[in-house]
Amino acid sequence: MSREVIIISSVLLLLFSTCLGLNSTLLSDERDVWLVRILGNDLPPLQSLGQTYNNVKYILENEGDLPRSKKLYLLNRILDDDQHSKLLHLLRSHNVPEDMIIQRHIDWHNLPKGDKAVLNYMTSINEARNLALDKAFVSGAQWVVLNDGNVFVPIPTWSEILTATKDEKVLYIATPHVRLSAEQDPHWLTPHSTREMLESKIAHEPQEGAFSFKHDAPARFKENLAYGDADKWALLEELCGTPKPDIKPQHPEKFPKCKPIHNAVIRMWPYPEQGAENAITDSGKRWHLRKVAVDNFEKKIKRYMK
């Protein structure tokens, strides 16, 4: 080998090594931001039976990979065994690793006493959120982005969340929801969607938000709150000064550890039963139908207990 070839090879090796050093964070495949989804019971008439399955299927087929992400799915005390099995099969068929699936089963032999206590046990969303947070942080997550099972996360929103995680003083990130007013379609709900692009497809009222936690954030969700009892809003208001990220707090300087962002996660179409479609864009009707749905679910639990 000639002296010139050796010199050129050495220079190229030095340049390549320098590039690797400068771009190590870009080239590494560190998955330290976990996207957690809580999959629960469908609640007709506000949602049709199977809406969680349909929406998770859409997510698995259309959301795609998100930089630095791991995706954890928690099946939260799903009453119908066939629905639980279908969701589990769906996740496995899309190669979701077993250690990224938490199955939270119903312990029929140790149910709490009283109808209200049993209902809260079956719909214990805040308990599930805290369980998922602890699982992710013990497993090495630096940040956890919490969502329900019917929430789609586009890349522009995810990128803004990642940018917010760089602020060392921030422990919590508040992300707005926008609620679809029509069934999602891969022609317009894509990994690159923004809320502005979906302007004609969303309900135009401030919605609840998604919450992200840093690994050393001390706050957790209040587990004594029942489903629908402002279970997420209470913590958003306490830590960020507003129950809805689209509504700015009166004194944002009092909440330096909470970072609100502009881009939104997308709450997908819940496939409401016939006659309940208007509740999707009308918050008053939605709260009424939620109460009806919870009452129906309580009756369903009693039938299972017989």
C-alpha positions as a LaTeX table, in Angstrom:
\begin{tabular}{lrrr}
\hline
Residue & $x$ (\AA) & $y$ (\AA) & $z$ (\AA) \\
\hline
Met1 & 0.00 & 0.00 & 0.00 \\
Ser2 & 1.45 & 3.40 & $-1.01$ \\
Arg3 & 2.15 & 6.19 & 1.47 \\
Glu4 & $-0.48$ & 8.39 & $-0.23$ \\
Val5 & $-3.21$ & 5.76 & 0.17 \\
Ile6 & $-2.36$ & 5.34 & 3.85 \\
Ile7 & $-2.55$ & 9.10 & 4.46 \\
Ile8 & $-5.89$ & 9.42 & 2.63 \\
Ser9 & $-7.32$ & 6.45 & 4.53 \\
Ser10 & $-6.21$ & 7.93 & 7.85 \\
Val11 & $-7.78$ & 11.31 & 7.04 \\
Leu12 & $-11.07$ & 9.68 & 6.02 \\
Leu13 & $-11.09$ & 7.59 & 9.20 \\
Leu14 & $-10.47$ & 10.72 & 11.30 \\
Leu15 & $-13.26$ & 12.63 & 9.53 \\
Phe16 & $-15.68$ & 9.71 & 9.96 \\
Ser17 & $-14.85$ & 9.40 & 13.66 \\
Thr18 & $-15.34$ & 13.14 & 14.16 \\
Cys19 & $-18.73$ & 13.01 & 12.46 \\
Leu20 & $-19.77$ & 10.12 & 14.67 \\
Gly21 & $-18.76$ & 12.08 & 17.74 \\
Leu22 & $-20.56$ & 15.24 & 16.68 \\
Asn23 & $-23.74$ & 13.40 & 15.77 \\
Ser24 & $-23.82$ & 10.70 & 18.42 \\
Thr25 & $-27.18$ & 11.87 & 19.75 \\
Leu26 & $-28.65$ & 11.75 & 16.25 \\
Leu27 & $-27.23$ & 8.36 & 15.38 \\
Ser28 & $-28.05$ & 6.67 & 18.67 \\
Asp29 & $-31.28$ & 4.75 & 19.06 \\
Glu30 & $-31.96$ & 5.76 & 22.64 \\
Arg31 & $-35.63$ & 5.19 & 23.46 \\
Asp32 & $-36.05$ & 7.24 & 26.60 \\
Val33 & $-39.44$ & 8.90 & 26.02 \\
Trp34 & $-42.28$ & 6.45 & 26.57 \\
Leu35 & $-45.70$ & 6.91 & 25.01 \\
Val36 & $-48.22$ & 5.16 & 27.25 \\
Arg37 & $-51.79$ & 4.32 & 26.24 \\
Ile38 & $-54.44$ & 3.17 & 28.70 \\
Leu39 & $-56.93$ & 0.83 & 26.99 \\
Gly40 & $-60.18$ & 0.56 & 28.92 \\
Asn41 & $-63.80$ & $-0.49$ & 28.61 \\
Asp42 & $-65.97$ & 0.84 & 25.81 \\
Leu43 & $-68.97$ & 2.75 & 27.17 \\
Pro44 & $-72.08$ & 2.76 & 24.95 \\
Pro45 & $-73.92$ & 4.87 & 23.89 \\
Leu46 & $-71.09$ & 7.44 & 23.95 \\
Gln47 & $-68.84$ & 4.83 & 22.36 \\
Ser48 & $-69.74$ & 1.70 & 20.48 \\
Leu49 & $-68.49$ & $-1.68$ & 21.63 \\
Gly50 & $-65.22$ & $-2.19$ & 19.76 \\
Gln51 & $-64.23$ & 1.46 & 19.38 \\
Thr52 & $-61.03$ & 0.95 & 21.39 \\
Tyr53 & $-60.07$ & $-1.93$ & 19.09 \\
Asn54 & $-60.82$ & 0.11 & 15.95 \\
Asn55 & $-58.83$ & 3.11 & 17.15 \\
Val56 & $-55.83$ & 1.13 & 18.40 \\
Lys57 & $-55.79$ & $-0.70$ & 15.06 \\
Tyr58 & $-55.74$ & 2.65 & 13.25 \\
Ile59 & $-52.87$ & 3.85 & 15.45 \\
Leu60 & $-50.82$ & 0.70 & 14.88 \\
Glu61 & $-51.33$ & 0.91 & 11.12 \\
Asn62 & $-50.93$ & 4.67 & 10.62 \\
Glu63 & $-49.04$ & 6.42 & 13.42 \\
Gly64 & $-45.66$ & 4.94 & 12.60 \\
Asp65 & $-42.45$ & 5.18 & 14.58 \\
Leu66 & $-41.81$ & 8.26 & 16.70 \\
Pro67 & $-38.22$ & 9.38 & 17.41 \\
Arg68 & $-36.83$ & 8.26 & 20.80 \\
Ser69 & $-40.11$ & 6.56 & 21.67 \\
Lys70 & $-41.15$ & 3.33 & 23.30 \\
Lys71 & $-44.85$ & 2.56 & 23.26 \\
Leu72 & $-46.46$ & 0.90 & 26.28 \\
Tyr73 & $-50.05$ & $-0.38$ & 26.29 \\
Leu74 & $-51.98$ & $-1.03$ & 29.50 \\
Leu75 & $-55.19$ & $-3.09$ & 29.26 \\
Asn76 & $-57.16$ & $-1.74$ & 32.19 \\
Arg77 & $-59.63$ & $-4.23$ & 33.71 \\
Ile78 & $-61.60$ & $-4.86$ & 30.52 \\
Leu79 & $-64.87$ & $-6.53$ & 31.47 \\
Asp80 & $-65.50$ & $-8.44$ & 28.22 \\
Asp81 & $-63.01$ & $-11.28$ & 27.87 \\
Asp82 & $-63.43$ & $-11.33$ & 24.11 \\
Gln83 & $-62.62$ & $-7.60$ & 23.85 \\
His84 & $-59.55$ & $-8.10$ & 26.03 \\
Ser85 & $-58.43$ & $-11.05$ & 23.90 \\
Lys86 & $-58.98$ & $-9.17$ & 20.64 \\
Leu87 & $-56.92$ & $-6.22$ & 21.84 \\
Leu88 & $-54.15$ & $-8.49$ & 23.05 \\
His89 & $-54.06$ & $-10.35$ & 19.74 \\
Leu90 & $-54.04$ & $-7.04$ & 17.85 \\
Leu91 & $-51.02$ & $-5.77$ & 19.76 \\
Arg92 & $-49.14$ & $-9.03$ & 19.37 \\
Ser93 & $-49.94$ & $-9.23$ & 15.65 \\
His94 & $-48.24$ & $-5.84$ & 15.25 \\
Asn95 & $-45.16$ & $-7.10$ & 17.09 \\
Val96 & $-45.62$ & $-5.08$ & 20.26 \\
Pro97 & $-43.13$ & $-6.68$ & 22.70 \\
Glu98 & $-44.64$ & $-8.58$ & 25.61 \\
Asp99 & $-42.83$ & $-6.37$ & 28.12 \\
Met100 & $-44.59$ & $-3.35$ & 26.59 \\
Ile101 & $-48.04$ & $-4.78$ & 27.33 \\
Ile102 & $-49.48$ & $-4.61$ & 30.85 \\
Gln103 & $-52.58$ & $-6.72$ & 31.44 \\
Arg104 & $-54.49$ & $-5.46$ & 34.44 \\
His105 & $-57.06$ & $-8.16$ & 35.15 \\
Ile106 & $-60.18$ & $-8.06$ & 37.28 \\
Asp107 & $-59.79$ & $-9.91$ & 40.57 \\
Trp108 & $-63.33$ & $-11.25$ & 40.89 \\
His109 & $-62.56$ & $-12.93$ & 44.23 \\
Asn110 & $-61.45$ & $-9.72$ & 45.95 \\
Leu111 & $-63.81$ & $-7.01$ & 44.73 \\
Pro112 & $-64.42$ & $-4.09$ & 47.09 \\
Lys113 & $-67.73$ & $-3.84$ & 48.93 \\
Gly114 & $-70.55$ & $-1.69$ & 47.59 \\
Asp115 & $-71.76$ & $-0.83$ & 44.08 \\
Lys116 & $-69.93$ & 2.51 & 43.90 \\
Ala117 & $-66.68$ & 0.96 & 45.09 \\
Val118 & $-66.94$ & $-1.82$ & 42.49 \\
Leu119 & $-67.62$ & 0.70 & 39.72 \\
Asn120 & $-64.60$ & 2.78 & 40.75 \\
Tyr121 & $-62.48$ & $-0.38$ & 40.84 \\
Met122 & $-63.52$ & $-1.31$ & 37.28 \\
Thr123 & $-62.90$ & 2.20 & 35.91 \\
Ser124 & $-59.83$ & 3.09 & 37.98 \\
Ile125 & $-58.15$ & 5.17 & 35.27 \\
Asn126 & $-55.94$ & 7.22 & 37.61 \\
Glu127 & $-54.66$ & 4.09 & 39.34 \\
Ala128 & $-53.78$ & 2.71 & 35.90 \\
Arg129 & $-52.01$ & 5.94 & 34.92 \\
Asn130 & $-49.87$ & 5.85 & 38.06 \\
Leu131 & $-49.09$ & 2.16 & 37.54 \\
Ala132 & $-47.93$ & 2.89 & 33.97 \\
Leu133 & $-45.79$ & 5.81 & 35.13 \\
Asp134 & $-44.04$ & 3.66 & 37.74 \\
Lys135 & $-43.50$ & 0.80 & 35.27 \\
Ala136 & $-41.94$ & 3.12 & 32.68 \\
Phe137 & $-39.66$ & 4.95 & 35.10 \\
Val138 & $-38.44$ & 1.74 & 36.74 \\
Ser139 & $-37.64$ & 0.49 & 33.22 \\
Gly140 & $-35.47$ & 3.51 & 32.39 \\
Ala141 & $-37.82$ & 6.08 & 30.85 \\
Gln142 & $-36.73$ & 9.69 & 31.26 \\
Trp143 & $-40.13$ & 11.04 & 30.23 \\
Val144 & $-43.58$ & 9.48 & 29.98 \\
Val145 & $-46.31$ & 10.82 & 27.70 \\
Leu146 & $-49.69$ & 9.56 & 28.94 \\
Asn147 & $-52.67$ & 9.10 & 26.63 \\
Asp148 & $-55.91$ & 7.17 & 26.39 \\
Gly149 & $-56.31$ & 4.38 & 23.87 \\
Asn150 & $-58.07$ & 6.45 & 21.23 \\
Val151 & $-55.47$ & 9.22 & 20.96 \\
Phe152 & $-53.30$ & 9.58 & 17.84 \\
Val153 & $-49.96$ & 11.38 & 18.16 \\
Pro154 & $-48.66$ & 13.08 & 14.97 \\
Ile155 & $-44.96$ & 13.78 & 14.44 \\
Pro156 & $-45.27$ & 17.63 & 14.72 \\
Thr157 & $-46.79$ & 17.22 & 18.18 \\
Trp158 & $-44.24$ & 14.61 & 19.21 \\
Ser159 & $-41.40$ & 16.85 & 18.02 \\
Glu160 & $-42.69$ & 19.74 & 20.11 \\
Ile161 & $-42.92$ & 17.44 & 23.15 \\
Leu162 & $-39.29$ & 16.35 & 22.60 \\
Thr163 & $-38.22$ & 19.99 & 22.37 \\
Ala164 & $-40.01$ & 20.76 & 25.64 \\
Thr165 & $-38.16$ & 17.92 & 27.39 \\
Lys166 & $-34.87$ & 19.78 & 26.85 \\
Asp167 & $-35.88$ & 22.49 & 29.33 \\
Glu168 & $-34.23$ & 21.28 & 32.53 \\
Lys169 & $-36.56$ & 23.16 & 34.86 \\
Val170 & $-39.67$ & 21.55 & 33.35 \\
Leu171 & $-41.17$ & 18.50 & 35.07 \\
Tyr172 & $-44.55$ & 18.39 & 33.28 \\
Ile173 & $-45.70$ & 19.03 & 29.72 \\
Ala174 & $-49.33$ & 19.84 & 28.93 \\
Thr175 & $-50.45$ & 18.93 & 25.42 \\
Pro176 & $-53.84$ & 19.98 & 24.01 \\
His177 & $-56.39$ & 17.52 & 22.70 \\
Val178 & $-58.45$ & 18.14 & 19.61 \\
Arg179 & $-61.49$ & 15.93 & 19.14 \\
Leu180 & $-62.39$ & 14.61 & 15.68 \\
Ser181 & $-65.95$ & 15.31 & 14.54 \\
Ala182 & $-65.81$ & 12.62 & 11.84 \\
Glu183 & $-64.41$ & 9.12 & 11.48 \\
Gln184 & $-60.68$ & 9.24 & 10.82 \\
Asp185 & $-59.33$ & 8.46 & 7.39 \\
Pro186 & $-55.67$ & 7.79 & 6.47 \\
His187 & $-56.01$ & 10.28 & 3.60 \\
Trp188 & $-56.15$ & 13.17 & 6.07 \\
Leu189 & $-55.18$ & 11.87 & 9.53 \\
Thr190 & $-51.53$ & 11.05 & 8.98 \\
Pro191 & $-48.28$ & 11.13 & 10.94 \\
His192 & $-47.74$ & 14.66 & 9.62 \\
Ser193 & $-51.11$ & 16.14 & 10.58 \\
Thr194 & $-51.31$ & 19.40 & 12.52 \\
Arg195 & $-54.37$ & 20.90 & 14.21 \\
Glu196 & $-54.46$ & 23.57 & 11.49 \\
Met197 & $-54.59$ & 20.90 & 8.78 \\
Leu198 & $-57.52$ & 19.25 & 10.57 \\
Glu199 & $-59.47$ & 22.48 & 11.02 \\
Ser200 & $-62.58$ & 21.19 & 9.21 \\
Lys201 & $-62.51$ & 17.83 & 11.03 \\
Ile202 & $-62.38$ & 18.85 & 14.69 \\
Ala203 & $-64.69$ & 20.18 & 17.39 \\
His204 & $-63.97$ & 23.83 & 18.11 \\
Glu205 & $-63.98$ & 24.03 & 21.88 \\
Pro206 & $-61.12$ & 23.69 & 24.38 \\
Gln207 & $-60.57$ & 20.06 & 25.30 \\
Glu208 & $-58.80$ & 18.26 & 28.12 \\
Gly209 & $-55.13$ & 17.67 & 27.57 \\
Ala210 & $-52.50$ & 14.97 & 27.60 \\
Phe211 & $-49.96$ & 15.00 & 30.40 \\
Ser212 & $-46.24$ & 14.18 & 30.26 \\
Phe213 & $-44.08$ & 13.52 & 33.32 \\
Lys214 & $-40.32$ & 13.73 & 33.82 \\
His215 & $-38.73$ & 10.83 & 35.71 \\
Asp216 & $-38.16$ & 12.92 & 38.85 \\
Ala217 & $-41.57$ & 14.61 & 38.84 \\
Pro218 & $-43.17$ & 13.99 & 42.25 \\
Ala219 & $-46.85$ & 14.43 & 41.34 \\
Arg220 & $-49.20$ & 11.55 & 40.61 \\
Phe221 & $-52.88$ & 11.29 & 39.74 \\
Lys222 & $-55.42$ & 11.26 & 42.56 \\
Glu223 & $-56.61$ & 7.67 & 42.76 \\
Asn224 & $-59.71$ & 8.40 & 44.84 \\
Leu225 & $-61.37$ & 10.23 & 41.93 \\
Ala226 & $-63.86$ & 8.18 & 39.92 \\
Tyr227 & $-63.93$ & 8.00 & 36.12 \\
Gly228 & $-65.48$ & 11.19 & 34.76 \\
Asp229 & $-64.98$ & 13.02 & 38.06 \\
Ala230 & $-62.48$ & 15.50 & 36.57 \\
Asp231 & $-59.90$ & 12.75 & 37.08 \\
Lys232 & $-57.29$ & 14.40 & 34.83 \\
Trp233 & $-58.38$ & 18.03 & 35.05 \\
Ala234 & $-57.72$ & 18.22 & 38.79 \\
Leu235 & $-54.01$ & 17.52 & 38.33 \\
Leu236 & $-53.67$ & 19.73 & 35.24 \\
Glu237 & $-55.15$ & 22.64 & 37.15 \\
Glu238 & $-52.99$ & 22.01 & 40.21 \\
Leu239 & $-49.69$ & 21.80 & 38.30 \\
Cys240 & $-50.31$ & 24.00 & 35.26 \\
Gly241 & $-52.92$ & 26.48 & 36.47 \\
Thr242 & $-55.55$ & 25.44 & 33.94 \\
Pro243 & $-57.59$ & 22.26 & 33.37 \\
Lys244 & $-57.29$ & 22.67 & 29.59 \\
Pro245 & $-53.94$ & 23.45 & 27.89 \\
Asp246 & $-55.63$ & 25.64 & 25.26 \\
Ile247 & $-56.77$ & 28.00 & 28.04 \\
Lys248 & $-53.85$ & 29.98 & 29.39 \\
Pro249 & $-53.57$ & 30.27 & 33.19 \\
Gln250 & $-54.06$ & 33.72 & 34.67 \\
His251 & $-50.64$ & 33.61 & 36.29 \\
Pro252 & $-48.37$ & 31.33 & 34.23 \\
Glu253 & $-45.32$ & 32.55 & 36.16 \\
Lys254 & $-46.63$ & 30.59 & 39.17 \\
Phe255 & $-46.24$ & 27.31 & 37.25 \\
Pro256 & $-42.64$ & 27.29 & 35.94 \\
Lys257 & $-42.38$ & 23.49 & 36.09 \\
Cys258 & $-45.24$ & 23.01 & 33.60 \\
Lys259 & $-44.66$ & 23.58 & 29.89 \\
Pro260 & $-47.75$ & 23.93 & 27.64 \\
Ile261 & $-47.27$ & 23.32 & 23.92 \\
His262 & $-49.31$ & 24.36 & 20.87 \\
Asn263 & $-49.55$ & 21.25 & 18.73 \\
Ala264 & $-52.20$ & 18.77 & 19.76 \\
Val265 & $-52.78$ & 15.06 & 20.07 \\
Ile266 & $-55.84$ & 13.82 & 18.21 \\
Arg267 & $-58.75$ & 12.20 & 20.05 \\
Met268 & $-60.19$ & 9.92 & 17.39 \\
Trp269 & $-63.77$ & 9.11 & 16.47 \\
Pro270 & $-65.42$ & 7.04 & 19.24 \\
Tyr271 & $-67.96$ & 5.39 & 16.92 \\
Pro272 & $-70.95$ & 6.58 & 19.02 \\
Glu273 & $-74.20$ & 4.70 & 18.83 \\
Gln274 & $-76.96$ & 6.01 & 16.59 \\
Gly275 & $-78.41$ & 9.23 & 17.99 \\
Ala276 & $-75.32$ & 10.06 & 20.04 \\
Glu277 & $-73.24$ & 11.60 & 17.26 \\
Asn278 & $-74.01$ & 15.21 & 18.28 \\
Ala279 & $-72.46$ & 14.62 & 21.70 \\
Ile280 & $-69.00$ & 14.50 & 20.12 \\
Thr281 & $-69.02$ & 18.23 & 19.38 \\
Asp282 & $-71.32$ & 19.33 & 22.24 \\
Ser283 & $-69.66$ & 19.12 & 25.64 \\
Gly284 & $-72.96$ & 19.40 & 27.54 \\
Lys285 & $-74.49$ & 16.47 & 25.69 \\
Arg286 & $-71.26$ & 14.55 & 26.02 \\
Trp287 & $-71.23$ & 14.87 & 29.81 \\
His288 & $-74.86$ & 13.75 & 29.94 \\
Leu289 & $-74.19$ & 10.72 & 27.74 \\
Arg290 & $-71.10$ & 9.89 & 29.76 \\
Lys291 & $-73.30$ & 9.60 & 32.84 \\
Val292 & $-75.73$ & 7.39 & 30.92 \\
Ala293 & $-72.80$ & 5.27 & 29.71 \\
Val294 & $-71.40$ & 4.85 & 33.23 \\
Asp295 & $-74.86$ & 3.88 & 34.55 \\
Asn296 & $-75.16$ & 1.28 & 31.77 \\
Phe297 & $-71.70$ & $-0.04$ & 32.57 \\
Glu298 & $-72.59$ & $-0.38$ & 36.25 \\
Lys299 & $-75.62$ & $-2.50$ & 35.30 \\
Lys300 & $-73.40$ & $-4.61$ & 33.06 \\
Ile301 & $-70.98$ & $-5.23$ & 35.94 \\
Lys302 & $-73.85$ & $-6.45$ & 38.10 \\
Arg303 & $-74.87$ & $-8.94$ & 35.41 \\
Tyr304 & $-71.32$ & $-10.31$ & 35.32 \\
Met305 & $-71.30$ & $-10.64$ & 39.10 \\
Lys306 & $-74.40$ & $-12.83$ & 39.22 \\
\hline
\end{tabular}
